[in-house]
Amino acid sequence: MTVDRRILAGISALTAIAVLIGGAFVGLAWEAFSDWSGALSAFNAYILRIVRFTLWQAVLSTVLSVVPAMLVARALARHPAFPGRGLVLRLFALPLALPAIVAALGVLALLGRAGLFADIMTAAAGSRWQGIYGLSGILVAHVFFNLPLATRLFLQALETIPADQWRLAAQLGIGARTGFRLIEWPVLRAALPGIAGLVFMLCVTSFTIVLTLGGGPRATTLEVAIYQALRFDFDPARAVTLTALQIVLTAAVVAVLIRLGANMTGDANLPVAPRRPVVAGKFEQVANGALILAALLFVAGPLAATVIAGLRADLARLAADPAVHAATMTSLLLALIAALLSVALSLALTMARRAEELRRSSSASPSLLERMLDTGAGFVLVVPPIVVGAGWFILLRQTGNVFAVAPIMVITVNAVMAMPFAIRAIRPVYDAASARHERLCASLGISGVNRFRLVDWPSIRRPMLMALAFAMALSLGDLGVIALFGSDSVQTLPYLLLARMGSYRTEDAAGLALFLGVLCLLLMMLVDNARRSR
């Protein structure tokens, strides 16, 4: 009996993921066993303080993001004809496309020591404004990212309420408070655990924002401490201890999210707003309008500050800078290769899972291989990029020059980390096409390359291009792996931006942030156009 080549491709993809994550664990285990006393002694009060701060900032960020998001989502749901509603939702999608370092610089450009609001904050405080660093800066940046995401997800849940319930409520003259209690709150309550868990997960694994805005040892999370232990202190024993704690914490959060049925990829595509017979009083209309406007200004502020600060930089000099040219070419090349690899691995898993599903009878339970093909890409959510990078950093330092393999590490880690998003774009279309064409292909004996070229490719071409652009945008803005493996010889745009910030060349950093943000937004616009035309 011949083995379906699609299954072989899927097994190869699983093996590649296992090698990447397994190699990181081998490096961590190597260091732990070779210096187990050092790893145990590294577990001290300082590490416990880091763990507490990691959890505390994640809890505060989640509360500050999710509670206002429910109110804003409800205001948008109750006013589907709100002027500029589509523009608000488009603006709320922009933070999802921005690299974290660009958003962090936007917050600094607005509320930093030399930010646009520095004079106002100085006048309000009565003393020189020192900038929004530490816990306050982290919270503002996290809410900037997660408030729009949570709002869109809550709004998506509210859009599932049947129109008949709204018509019945209007006929019975049910007011806003009673309508919220009987109609809206049950839906929001059901969606709340999953959305809050997703935001909490994003804040626990936040690296770039804490690295940029943390402001010292008092505001350091586990991921930033891992980076500091390897790049600055070169204390592998402490890095192993921190990494083990990070893995345990992330695994626990992911387990809870799966239990709650949370959307792990954070996809927030919204349907067309239905026309509802919602009767809103004058006070409610004013209150909801003010709420939407406040959220709009909060999200638009850092975006506008990023543009203003970037335009103030000497863009002509930056455009002629050889270091910027090299970093741009390196970023685009590594991002393109990582995106191609991510899409190839995602397609292999998708095709293999479908082939395994077709092999079993409808009454049989999925095999172990099918379950692994179904959830294999999800394992990367348990192990953040900085943890994978830390494991390989420790392993490769035993064999030679760690920084020589920087391009390979950036490509492979970014490719695997983008797989859950790529699979979400490819799998539904591929499964639908397979359901239509599988029997015909079997009867005509079409398989292999001919099957892919003639049957599969026309159906999945556009979703694959969407996945490619999305994976490329994620890789372009990533700082986690390159922060560990980057050097003067291998620099991406985020790494160069961080280096310019570290050398207090803030205008250059602002110009690079604008350039990087525009690149990523262009890629996400391609994704959006492809989704709409599909």
XYZ file of C-alpha atoms in Angstrom:
534
model
C 0.000 0.000 0.000
C 1.501 3.346 -1.066
C 1.577 6.206 1.390
C -0.125 9.403 0.304
C 2.582 11.962 -0.468
C 0.485 14.620 1.239
C 0.802 12.687 4.499
C 4.558 12.371 4.019
C 4.757 16.140 3.517
C 2.752 16.704 6.692
C 4.994 14.368 8.685
C 8.017 16.265 7.359
C 6.474 19.559 8.495
C 5.759 18.126 11.950
C 9.333 16.893 12.122
C 10.642 20.370 11.278
C 8.550 21.914 14.063
C 9.689 19.214 16.490
C 13.345 19.807 15.605
C 13.027 23.554 16.143
C 11.248 23.326 19.488
C 13.038 20.147 20.561
C 16.442 21.690 19.820
C 15.576 24.602 22.081
C 14.664 22.210 24.887
C 17.867 20.233 24.313
C 19.873 23.421 24.748
C 17.999 24.295 27.912
C 18.326 20.766 29.303
C 22.047 20.696 28.424
C 22.686 23.803 30.460
C 20.413 22.697 33.298
C 22.140 19.323 33.724
C 25.660 20.669 33.230
C 25.122 23.383 35.820
C 22.091 22.244 37.782
C 23.321 23.814 41.000
C 23.669 27.165 39.239
C 20.175 26.861 37.771
C 18.732 26.116 41.220
C 20.683 28.896 42.897
C 19.417 31.332 40.247
C 15.915 30.815 41.618
C 15.983 33.689 44.086
C 13.931 36.629 45.282
C 14.785 38.617 42.151
C 13.241 35.990 39.884
C 10.162 35.741 42.084
C 9.796 39.527 41.797
C 10.000 39.236 38.005
C 7.314 36.544 37.999
C 5.051 38.699 40.162
C 5.547 41.713 37.913
C 4.902 39.615 34.780
C 1.573 38.446 36.165
C 0.645 41.806 37.702
C 1.193 43.831 34.532
C -0.695 41.203 32.523
C -3.664 41.319 34.913
C -3.779 45.133 34.904
C -3.372 45.287 31.113
C -6.177 42.763 30.651
C -8.599 44.623 32.921
C -7.792 48.010 31.372
C -8.223 46.581 27.872
C -11.236 44.283 28.246
C -13.592 46.338 30.417
C -13.550 49.448 28.178
C -13.635 47.193 25.103
C -16.981 45.733 26.208
C -18.445 49.205 26.570
C -17.087 50.420 23.228
C -18.241 47.260 21.438
C -21.719 47.632 22.905
C -21.851 51.287 21.825
C -20.846 50.324 18.273
C -23.337 47.436 18.216
C -26.245 49.613 19.359
C -25.511 52.236 16.706
C -24.846 50.422 13.414
C -25.519 53.672 11.534
C -23.059 55.651 13.662
C -21.288 58.189 11.384
C -17.814 56.948 10.595
C -18.419 53.511 12.119
C -16.548 51.781 9.301
C -13.652 54.201 9.688
C -13.488 53.493 13.427
C -13.318 49.753 12.828
C -10.627 50.196 10.180
C -8.615 52.333 12.573
C -9.046 49.683 15.269
C -7.496 47.166 12.879
C -4.288 49.195 12.445
C -2.652 48.276 15.798
C -2.952 44.610 14.812
C -0.721 45.315 11.806
C 1.871 47.507 13.520
C 5.105 46.053 14.899
C 5.244 46.375 18.668
C 8.368 48.533 18.578
C 6.636 51.039 16.292
C 3.691 51.300 18.674
C 6.044 51.690 21.645
C 7.792 54.569 19.905
C 4.391 56.075 19.134
C 3.553 56.053 22.842
C 6.901 57.702 23.606
C 6.391 60.266 20.851
C 3.100 61.165 22.501
C 3.855 60.819 26.220
C 7.640 60.569 26.414
C 10.016 63.056 27.992
C 10.109 65.046 24.734
C 6.681 63.910 23.514
C 3.874 65.996 22.101
C 2.112 66.134 25.490
C 5.278 66.696 27.563
C 4.535 70.367 28.222
C 0.935 69.628 29.168
C 2.014 66.848 31.550
C 4.680 69.123 33.053
C 2.095 71.828 33.702
C -0.328 69.316 35.191
C 2.306 67.694 37.444
C 3.971 70.938 38.495
C 7.434 69.505 37.777
C 9.446 68.380 34.790
C 7.694 65.465 33.059
C 10.060 62.480 32.986
C 8.201 60.431 30.412
C 5.904 57.448 30.590
C 8.261 54.604 31.445
C 7.926 51.637 33.734
C 4.568 50.055 34.531
C 2.516 53.024 33.287
C 4.205 52.974 29.869
C 3.740 49.208 29.551
C 0.053 49.493 30.429
C -0.609 52.290 27.946
C 1.101 50.387 25.129
C -0.679 47.133 25.955
C -4.067 48.837 26.057
C -3.264 50.541 22.745
C -2.749 47.119 21.186
C -5.394 45.069 22.968
C -8.330 47.471 23.373
C -9.012 47.518 19.593
C -8.585 43.744 19.353
C -10.923 43.054 22.276
C -13.440 45.579 20.946
C -13.588 43.873 17.563
C -13.929 40.435 19.157
C -16.726 41.572 21.493
C -18.456 43.280 18.579
C -18.147 40.074 16.592
C -19.912 38.259 19.435
C -22.668 40.883 19.643
C -23.276 40.599 15.899
C -24.393 36.993 16.487
C -27.495 38.125 18.399
C -30.529 37.281 16.207
C -32.307 40.283 14.730
C -35.611 38.864 15.999
C -34.554 39.549 19.579
C -33.907 43.202 18.795
C -37.247 43.529 16.987
C -39.073 41.930 19.903
C -37.286 44.204 22.368
C -38.269 47.256 20.313
C -41.900 46.119 20.149
C -42.009 45.588 23.912
C -40.374 48.955 24.571
C -37.463 47.426 26.481
C -34.993 50.105 27.532
C -31.227 50.116 27.253
C -30.565 48.825 30.778
C -33.019 45.946 30.567
C -31.918 45.139 27.028
C -28.318 44.938 28.175
C -29.230 42.580 31.021
C -31.454 40.273 28.975
C -29.937 40.356 25.483
C -26.388 41.709 25.389
C -24.841 40.656 28.689
C -25.382 36.883 28.200
C -23.477 37.088 24.898
C -20.709 39.286 26.346
C -20.429 37.052 29.409
C -19.973 33.978 27.229
C -17.252 35.677 25.166
C -15.525 37.361 28.117
C -13.358 34.467 29.411
C -11.904 33.623 26.011
C -11.192 37.245 25.040
C -9.752 38.130 28.443
C -7.611 34.992 28.344
C -6.293 35.854 24.900
C -5.376 39.402 25.970
C -3.750 38.044 29.130
C -1.695 35.626 27.019
C -0.532 38.435 24.742
C 0.527 40.525 27.749
C 2.320 37.652 29.512
C 4.403 36.959 26.396
C 4.992 40.625 25.571
C 8.677 41.272 24.891
C 9.254 44.312 22.704
C 6.952 46.663 24.627
C 8.491 45.779 27.991
C 12.007 45.982 26.555
C 11.312 49.443 25.138
C 9.157 50.955 27.877
C 10.020 48.882 30.947
C 12.405 51.344 32.449
C 14.734 49.092 34.431
C 14.799 46.061 36.754
C 11.646 47.124 38.592
C 9.610 46.754 35.371
C 10.994 43.583 33.803
C 9.067 40.507 32.668
C 10.325 36.961 32.262
C 10.996 37.284 28.523
C 13.006 40.484 28.902
C 14.924 38.959 31.802
C 15.833 35.961 29.597
C 17.172 38.338 26.962
C 19.158 40.309 29.533
C 20.589 37.158 31.096
C 21.979 35.987 27.739
C 22.990 39.191 25.960
C 24.165 41.406 28.823
C 24.955 39.273 31.876
C 25.724 36.035 29.985
C 24.286 33.953 32.806
C 22.945 30.783 31.101
C 21.948 29.228 34.423
C 19.628 32.136 35.225
C 18.334 32.117 31.635
C 17.413 28.425 31.984
C 15.528 29.063 35.217
C 13.661 32.012 33.723
C 12.864 30.061 30.562
C 11.466 27.128 32.529
C 9.206 29.492 34.465
C 8.096 31.180 31.240
C 7.223 27.826 29.635
C 5.234 26.696 32.677
C 3.376 30.011 32.832
C 2.605 30.073 29.095
C 1.520 26.420 29.047
C -0.877 27.061 31.924
C -2.383 30.082 30.166
C -2.746 28.210 26.858
C -4.392 25.264 28.638
C -6.944 27.611 30.182
C -7.537 29.312 26.827
C -8.155 25.995 25.095
C -10.515 25.048 27.908
C -12.396 28.314 27.360
C -12.423 27.876 23.574
C -10.572 31.122 22.956
C -9.580 32.209 19.465
C -5.804 31.815 19.754
C -4.951 33.671 16.569
C -6.946 36.721 17.489
C -8.743 36.883 14.141
C -11.268 39.678 14.258
C -12.905 39.879 10.849
C -16.280 41.519 11.149
C -19.493 40.984 9.199
C -21.554 43.823 7.806
C -23.360 45.660 10.570
C -27.043 44.649 10.611
C -29.793 47.210 10.697
C -31.438 46.859 14.083
C -34.559 48.497 15.471
C -32.668 49.758 18.530
C -34.384 52.620 20.321
C -31.738 54.728 22.076
C -32.506 57.753 24.163
C -30.757 61.084 23.772
C -28.561 60.548 26.829
C -27.514 57.083 25.650
C -26.665 58.395 22.190
C -24.474 61.138 23.654
C -22.805 58.749 26.126
C -22.103 56.127 23.469
C -20.828 58.749 21.047
C -18.466 60.137 23.694
C -17.253 56.623 24.506
C -16.519 55.801 20.877
C -14.800 59.149 20.388
C -12.607 58.626 23.476
C -11.542 55.175 22.260
C -10.899 56.591 18.800
C -8.654 59.348 20.182
C -6.798 56.888 22.402
C -5.956 54.627 19.448
C -5.329 57.462 16.995
C -3.018 59.385 19.346
C 0.066 57.121 19.185
C -0.520 56.524 15.473
C -0.558 60.247 14.759
C 2.440 60.814 17.044
C 4.384 58.132 15.152
C 3.706 59.881 11.850
C 4.526 63.353 13.211
C 7.758 62.225 14.885
C 8.766 60.260 11.799
C 8.213 63.218 9.487
C 10.330 65.414 11.774
C 13.314 63.096 11.245
C 15.855 63.678 8.498
C 14.244 61.185 6.141
C 16.505 62.123 3.231
C 19.607 61.297 5.256
C 18.070 58.053 6.481
C 17.148 57.106 2.916
C 20.790 57.556 1.911
C 22.199 55.722 4.941
C 23.953 52.453 3.890
C 23.058 50.876 7.241
C 19.357 51.515 6.566
C 19.690 50.067 3.058
C 21.355 46.938 4.403
C 18.829 46.527 7.235
C 15.908 47.001 4.828
C 17.207 44.438 2.363
C 17.982 42.010 5.186
C 14.513 42.475 6.691
C 12.705 42.009 3.374
C 14.788 38.985 2.389
C 14.471 37.225 5.741
C 10.756 38.066 5.971
C 10.071 36.761 2.473
C 11.913 33.481 3.062
C 10.251 33.054 6.466
C 6.821 33.712 4.936
C 7.399 31.231 2.107
C 8.554 28.595 4.586
C 5.589 29.298 6.875
C 3.083 28.920 4.042
C 4.780 25.733 2.787
C 4.711 24.121 6.233
C 1.124 25.246 6.843
C -0.032 23.868 3.512
C 1.725 20.565 4.182
C -0.023 20.178 7.548
C -3.383 21.180 6.067
C -3.158 18.740 3.158
C -1.912 15.888 5.336
C -4.656 16.385 7.914
C -7.300 16.313 5.193
C -5.776 13.179 3.657
C -5.795 11.441 7.041
C -9.399 12.499 7.612
C -10.434 10.991 4.271
C -8.665 7.713 5.045
C -10.719 6.931 8.148
C -14.363 6.019 8.259
C -16.879 8.572 9.459
C -17.541 6.595 12.652
C -13.886 6.127 13.604
C -12.130 8.521 15.923
C -9.179 10.554 14.603
C -5.823 8.824 14.725
C -2.893 10.147 16.734
C -1.258 11.385 13.533
C -4.403 13.265 12.495
C -4.649 14.934 15.881
C -0.993 15.931 15.711
C -1.447 17.315 12.208
C -4.490 19.222 13.445
C -2.824 20.777 16.480
C 0.884 20.617 15.603
C 1.182 24.283 14.708
C -0.570 25.227 17.949
C 2.334 23.906 20.013
C 4.350 26.985 19.052
C 1.926 29.107 21.072
C 3.164 27.423 24.245
C 6.801 28.284 23.519
C 7.289 32.024 22.790
C 9.943 33.055 20.232
C 12.331 34.374 22.885
C 12.239 30.973 24.622
C 13.028 29.115 21.388
C 15.786 31.601 20.676
C 17.197 31.243 24.194
C 17.347 27.453 23.921
C 19.130 27.545 20.581
C 21.413 30.349 21.771
C 22.589 28.165 24.668
C 22.909 25.085 22.427
C 24.777 26.788 19.594
C 27.291 28.501 21.847
C 28.734 25.029 22.466
C 29.555 24.604 18.767
C 31.009 27.937 17.696
C 29.899 31.418 16.672
C 26.293 31.902 17.752
C 25.774 35.046 15.681
C 26.790 33.364 12.414
C 23.480 31.467 12.324
C 21.346 34.561 12.978
C 19.617 34.519 9.542
C 18.695 30.839 9.886
C 17.277 31.316 13.373
C 15.272 34.395 12.404
C 13.809 32.656 9.356
C 12.884 29.380 11.039
C 11.470 30.813 14.264
C 9.417 33.497 12.506
C 8.148 30.959 9.963
C 6.916 28.570 12.632
C 5.424 31.334 14.781
C 3.333 32.567 11.838
C 1.957 29.097 11.069
C -1.223 29.290 13.214
C -2.272 32.415 11.284
C -1.357 30.912 7.903
C -3.258 27.693 8.625
C -6.320 29.719 9.612
C -6.287 31.363 6.179
C -5.541 28.235 4.115
C -7.307 25.344 5.804
C -11.015 26.275 5.386
C -10.595 26.923 1.651
C -8.524 23.796 1.063
C -10.985 21.569 2.953
C -13.914 23.012 0.995
C -12.105 22.458 -2.319
C -11.191 18.912 -1.293
C -14.810 18.127 -0.438
C -15.810 19.193 -3.961
C -13.035 17.556 -5.967
C -11.672 14.601 -3.976
C -13.804 11.864 -5.564
C -13.354 13.217 -9.070
C -9.565 13.346 -8.651
C -9.555 9.767 -7.340
C -11.665 8.493 -10.219
C -9.479 10.232 -12.827
C -6.235 9.234 -11.141
C -5.093 12.842 -10.691
C -2.560 13.165 -7.862
C 0.736 14.711 -6.905
C 1.941 17.814 -8.719
C -0.800 17.612 -11.352
C -3.466 17.500 -8.654
C -1.985 20.549 -6.934
C -1.482 22.502 -10.168
C -4.855 21.787 -11.788
C -7.226 21.394 -8.844
C -5.876 22.742 -5.561
C -3.913 25.809 -6.651
C -6.805 27.705 -8.313
C -8.822 27.396 -5.095
C -6.157 28.177 -2.516
C -4.056 30.676 -4.462
C -5.619 33.765 -2.930
C -5.654 32.478 0.685
C -2.023 31.450 0.275
C -1.112 34.946 -0.876
C -3.000 36.340 2.114
C -1.098 34.036 4.451
C 2.178 34.944 2.744
C 1.630 38.684 3.194
C 0.504 38.257 6.802
C 3.471 36.043 7.705
C 5.829 38.477 6.005
C 4.395 41.403 7.979
C 4.789 39.498 11.252
C 8.379 38.619 10.414
C 9.225 42.177 9.346
C 8.254 43.613 12.704
C 9.623 40.848 14.921
C 12.289 41.740 17.469
C 12.295 38.653 19.705
C 14.802 36.407 17.919
C 16.939 39.049 16.235
C 17.399 40.748 19.636
C 19.292 37.639 20.742
C 21.122 36.736 17.523
C 21.524 40.152 15.896
C 24.941 41.770 15.487
C 26.649 44.478 13.454
C 26.863 42.085 10.499
C 23.207 40.967 10.613
C 20.714 43.737 11.318
C 17.024 43.977 10.547
C 15.005 47.191 10.668
C 13.640 46.511 14.188
C 17.158 45.673 15.415
C 18.605 48.833 13.830
C 15.744 50.876 15.295
C 16.459 49.473 18.774
C 20.173 50.207 18.324
C 19.462 53.824 17.344
C 17.233 54.202 20.415
C 19.987 52.744 22.610
C 22.447 55.306 21.280
C 19.946 58.150 21.941
C 19.431 58.884 18.236
C 15.721 59.320 18.780
C 15.002 61.194 15.540
C 16.570 58.398 13.503
C 14.554 55.856 15.496
C 11.341 57.803 14.797
C 12.076 57.907 11.058
C 12.839 54.191 10.978
C 9.653 53.466 12.930
C 7.603 55.367 10.361
C 9.276 53.493 7.518
C 8.805 50.103 9.185
C 5.194 50.861 10.047
C 4.396 51.874 6.469
C 5.969 48.669 5.135
C 3.908 46.467 7.460
C 0.697 48.426 6.811
C 1.167 48.034 3.047
C 1.456 44.289 3.480
C -1.662 44.193 5.662
C -3.532 46.261 3.073
C -2.686 43.571 0.541
C -4.140 41.004 2.935
C -7.303 43.065 3.398
C -7.762 43.603 -0.337
C -7.271 39.903 -0.986
C -9.833 39.045 1.685
C -12.388 41.445 0.249
C -11.910 40.322 -3.336
C -12.169 36.695 -2.266
